[in-house]
PDB file of C-alpha atoms in Angstrom:
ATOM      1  CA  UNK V 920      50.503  20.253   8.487  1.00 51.00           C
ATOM      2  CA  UNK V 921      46.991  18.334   9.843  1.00 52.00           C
ATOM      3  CA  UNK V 922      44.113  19.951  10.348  1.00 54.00           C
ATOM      4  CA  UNK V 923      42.044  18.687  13.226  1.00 55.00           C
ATOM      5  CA  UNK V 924      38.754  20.590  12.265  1.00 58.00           C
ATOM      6  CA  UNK V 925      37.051  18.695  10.409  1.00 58.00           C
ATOM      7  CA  UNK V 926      34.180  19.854   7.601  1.00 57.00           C
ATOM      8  CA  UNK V 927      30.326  20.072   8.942  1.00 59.00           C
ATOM      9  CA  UNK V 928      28.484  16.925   6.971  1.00 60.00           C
ATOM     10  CA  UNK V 929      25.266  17.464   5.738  1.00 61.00           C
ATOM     11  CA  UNK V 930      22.841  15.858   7.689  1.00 63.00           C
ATOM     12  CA  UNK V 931      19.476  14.867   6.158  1.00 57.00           C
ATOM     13  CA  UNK V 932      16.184  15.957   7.710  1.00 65.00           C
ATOM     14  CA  UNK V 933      14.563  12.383   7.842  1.00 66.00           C
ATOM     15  CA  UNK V 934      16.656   8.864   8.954  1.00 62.00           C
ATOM     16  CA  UNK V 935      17.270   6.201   5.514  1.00 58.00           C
ATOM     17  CA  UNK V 936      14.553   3.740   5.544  1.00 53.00           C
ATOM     18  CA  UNK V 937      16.235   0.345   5.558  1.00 62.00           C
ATOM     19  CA  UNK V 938      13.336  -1.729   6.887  1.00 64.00           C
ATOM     20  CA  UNK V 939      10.337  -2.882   5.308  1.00 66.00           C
ATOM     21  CA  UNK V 940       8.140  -1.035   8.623  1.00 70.00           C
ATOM     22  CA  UNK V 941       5.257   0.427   8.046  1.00 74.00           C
ATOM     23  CA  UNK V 942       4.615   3.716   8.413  1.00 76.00           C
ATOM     24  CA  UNK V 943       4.104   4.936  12.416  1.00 82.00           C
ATOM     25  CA  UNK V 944       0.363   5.516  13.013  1.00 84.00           C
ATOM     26  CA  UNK V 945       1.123   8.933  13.406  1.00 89.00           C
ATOM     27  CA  UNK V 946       1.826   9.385  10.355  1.00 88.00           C
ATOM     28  CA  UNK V 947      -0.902   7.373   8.929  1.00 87.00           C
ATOM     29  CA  UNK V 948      -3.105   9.736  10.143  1.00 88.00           C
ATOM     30  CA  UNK V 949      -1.608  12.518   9.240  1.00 91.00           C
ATOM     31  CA  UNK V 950      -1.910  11.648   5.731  1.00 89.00           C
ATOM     32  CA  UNK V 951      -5.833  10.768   6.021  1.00 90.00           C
ATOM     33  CA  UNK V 952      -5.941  13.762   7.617  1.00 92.00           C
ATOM     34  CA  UNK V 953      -4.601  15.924   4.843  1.00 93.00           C
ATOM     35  CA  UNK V 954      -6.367  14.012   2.249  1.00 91.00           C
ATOM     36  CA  UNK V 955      -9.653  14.561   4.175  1.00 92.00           C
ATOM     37  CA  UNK V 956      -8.820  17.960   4.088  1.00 94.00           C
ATOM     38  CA  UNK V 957      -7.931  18.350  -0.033  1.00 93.00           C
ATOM     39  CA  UNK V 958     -11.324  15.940  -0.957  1.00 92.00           C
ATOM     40  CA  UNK V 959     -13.672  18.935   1.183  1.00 93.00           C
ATOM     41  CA  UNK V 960     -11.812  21.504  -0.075  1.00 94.00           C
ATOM     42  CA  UNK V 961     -12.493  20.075  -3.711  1.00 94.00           C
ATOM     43  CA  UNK V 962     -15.818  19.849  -2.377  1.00 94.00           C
ATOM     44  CA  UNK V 963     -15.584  23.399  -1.313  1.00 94.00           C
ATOM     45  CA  UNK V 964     -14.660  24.822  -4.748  1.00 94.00           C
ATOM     46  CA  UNK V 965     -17.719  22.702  -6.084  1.00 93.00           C
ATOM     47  CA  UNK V 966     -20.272  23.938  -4.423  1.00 92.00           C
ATOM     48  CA  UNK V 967     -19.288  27.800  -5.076  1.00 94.00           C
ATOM     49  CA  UNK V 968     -18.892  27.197  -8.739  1.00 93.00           C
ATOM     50  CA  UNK V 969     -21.732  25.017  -8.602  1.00 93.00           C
ATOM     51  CA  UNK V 970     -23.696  28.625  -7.601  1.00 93.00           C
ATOM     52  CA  UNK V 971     -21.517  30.827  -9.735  1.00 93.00           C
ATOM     53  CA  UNK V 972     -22.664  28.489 -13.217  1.00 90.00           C
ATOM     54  CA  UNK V 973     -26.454  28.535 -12.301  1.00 88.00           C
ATOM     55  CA  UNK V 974     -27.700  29.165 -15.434  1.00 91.00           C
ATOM     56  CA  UNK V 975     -25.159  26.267 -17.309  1.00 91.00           C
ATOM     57  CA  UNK V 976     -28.115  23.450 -15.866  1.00 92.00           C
ATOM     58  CA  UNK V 977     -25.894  20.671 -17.084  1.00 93.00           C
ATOM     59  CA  UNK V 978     -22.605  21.980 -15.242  1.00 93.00           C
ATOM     60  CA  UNK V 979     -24.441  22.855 -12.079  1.00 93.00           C
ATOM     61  CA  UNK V 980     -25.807  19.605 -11.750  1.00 93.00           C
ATOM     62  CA  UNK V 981     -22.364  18.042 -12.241  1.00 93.00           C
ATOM     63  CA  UNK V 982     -20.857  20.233  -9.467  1.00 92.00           C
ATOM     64  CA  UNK V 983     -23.650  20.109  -7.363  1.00 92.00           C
ATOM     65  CA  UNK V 984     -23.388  16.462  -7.415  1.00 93.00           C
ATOM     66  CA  UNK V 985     -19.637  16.330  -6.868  1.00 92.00           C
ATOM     67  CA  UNK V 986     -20.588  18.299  -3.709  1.00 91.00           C
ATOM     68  CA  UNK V 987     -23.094  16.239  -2.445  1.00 92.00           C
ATOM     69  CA  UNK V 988     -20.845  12.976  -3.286  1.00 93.00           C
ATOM     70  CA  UNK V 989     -17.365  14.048  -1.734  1.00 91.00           C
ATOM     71  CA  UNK V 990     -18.093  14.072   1.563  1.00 92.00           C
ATOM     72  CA  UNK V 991     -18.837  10.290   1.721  1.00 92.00           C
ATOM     73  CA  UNK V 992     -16.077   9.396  -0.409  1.00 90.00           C
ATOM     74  CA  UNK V 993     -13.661  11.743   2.116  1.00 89.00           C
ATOM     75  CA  UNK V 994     -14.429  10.084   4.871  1.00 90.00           C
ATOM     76  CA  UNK V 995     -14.121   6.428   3.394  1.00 88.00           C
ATOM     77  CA  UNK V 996     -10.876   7.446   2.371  1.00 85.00           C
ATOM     78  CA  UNK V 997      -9.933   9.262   6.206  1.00 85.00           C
ATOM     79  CA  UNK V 998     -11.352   5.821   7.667  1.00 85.00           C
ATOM     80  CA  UNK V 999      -9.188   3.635   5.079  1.00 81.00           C
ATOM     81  CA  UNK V1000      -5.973   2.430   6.425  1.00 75.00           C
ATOM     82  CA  UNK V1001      -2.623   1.243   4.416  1.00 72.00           C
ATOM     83  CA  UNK V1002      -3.534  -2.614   2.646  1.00 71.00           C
ATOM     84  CA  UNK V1003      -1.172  -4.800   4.815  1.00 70.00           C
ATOM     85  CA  UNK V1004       2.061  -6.205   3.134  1.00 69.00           C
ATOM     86  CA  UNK V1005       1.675  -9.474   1.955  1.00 69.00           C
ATOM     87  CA  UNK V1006       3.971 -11.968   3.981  1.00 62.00           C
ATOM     88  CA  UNK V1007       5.581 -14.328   1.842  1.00 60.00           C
ATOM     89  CA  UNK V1008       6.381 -17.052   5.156  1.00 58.00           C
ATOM     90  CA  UNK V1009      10.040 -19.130   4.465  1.00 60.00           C
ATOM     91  CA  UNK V1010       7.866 -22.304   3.561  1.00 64.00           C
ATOM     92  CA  UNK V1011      10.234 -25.396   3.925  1.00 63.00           C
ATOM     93  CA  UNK V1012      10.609 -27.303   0.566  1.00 68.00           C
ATOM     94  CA  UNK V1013      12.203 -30.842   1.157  1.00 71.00           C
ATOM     95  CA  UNK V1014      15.548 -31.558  -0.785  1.00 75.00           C
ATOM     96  CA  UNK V1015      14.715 -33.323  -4.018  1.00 77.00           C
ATOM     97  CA  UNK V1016      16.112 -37.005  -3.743  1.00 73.00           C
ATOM     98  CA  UNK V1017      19.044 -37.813  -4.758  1.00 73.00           C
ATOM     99  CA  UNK V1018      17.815 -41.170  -6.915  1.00 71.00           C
ATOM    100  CA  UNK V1019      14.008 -41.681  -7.799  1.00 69.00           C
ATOM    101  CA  UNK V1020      13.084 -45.285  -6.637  1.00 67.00           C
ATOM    102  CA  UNK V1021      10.592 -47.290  -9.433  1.00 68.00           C
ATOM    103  CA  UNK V1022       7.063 -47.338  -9.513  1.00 67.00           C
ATOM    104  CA  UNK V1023       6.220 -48.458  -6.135  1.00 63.00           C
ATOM    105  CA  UNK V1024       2.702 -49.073  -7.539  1.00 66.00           C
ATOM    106  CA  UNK V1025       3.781 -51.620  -9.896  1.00 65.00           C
ATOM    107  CA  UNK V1026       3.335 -55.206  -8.606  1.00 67.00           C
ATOM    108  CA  UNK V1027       5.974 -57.178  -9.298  1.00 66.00           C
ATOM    109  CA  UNK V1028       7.228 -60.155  -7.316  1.00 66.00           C
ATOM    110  CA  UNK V1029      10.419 -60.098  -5.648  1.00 68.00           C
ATOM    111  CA  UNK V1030      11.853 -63.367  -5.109  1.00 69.00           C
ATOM    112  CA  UNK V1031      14.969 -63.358  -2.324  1.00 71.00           C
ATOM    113  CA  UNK V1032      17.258 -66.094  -2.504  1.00 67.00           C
TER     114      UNK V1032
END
């Protein structure tokens, strides 16, 4: 005898990509967003260990110089969009001939009786 319930499919949280779109906007900038947030948080942990190895001069330089750098190079990166895809247009090619006439730049007298 037939069932008629069937089984629950799994469903998937995000839709199959089967287009070559670019990401919405939204998420664009979410992801500059969270990078923005990991490059001062690096930052962050920088600056305290920068203090906590005071007396290491060569290591405190270092981090205090990775703290002073990161937040330029964060927000370059927030303000940094996606490169564009590179279009490659359907060019049309001419079909190759089917016979190659002779040297048109030869000069050669034709003679028509």
């Amino acid at each position: 005898m037939a069932s008629s319930q069937q089984f629950p499919r799994s469903r998937r949280p995000e839709p199959v990509l089967i287009t070559e779109a670019e990401p919405s906007r939204a998420d664009q900038h979410a992801a500059r967003k969270r990078r923005y947030a990991i490059t001062m948080a690096v930052r962050g942990v920088a600056l305290v260990l920068a203090a906590v190895f005071y007396q290491t001069v060569w290591l405190m330089v270092i981090l205090a110089f990775l703290g002073t750098v990161l937040p330029w190079v964060a927000v370059l990166m927030a303000n940094d969009r996606p490169p564009k895809k590179r279009l490659d247009p359907n060019r049309y090619t001419p079909p190759r001939p089917d016979r190659i006439l002779e040297n048109p730049a030869r000069k050669t007298r034709i003679i028509d009786v």
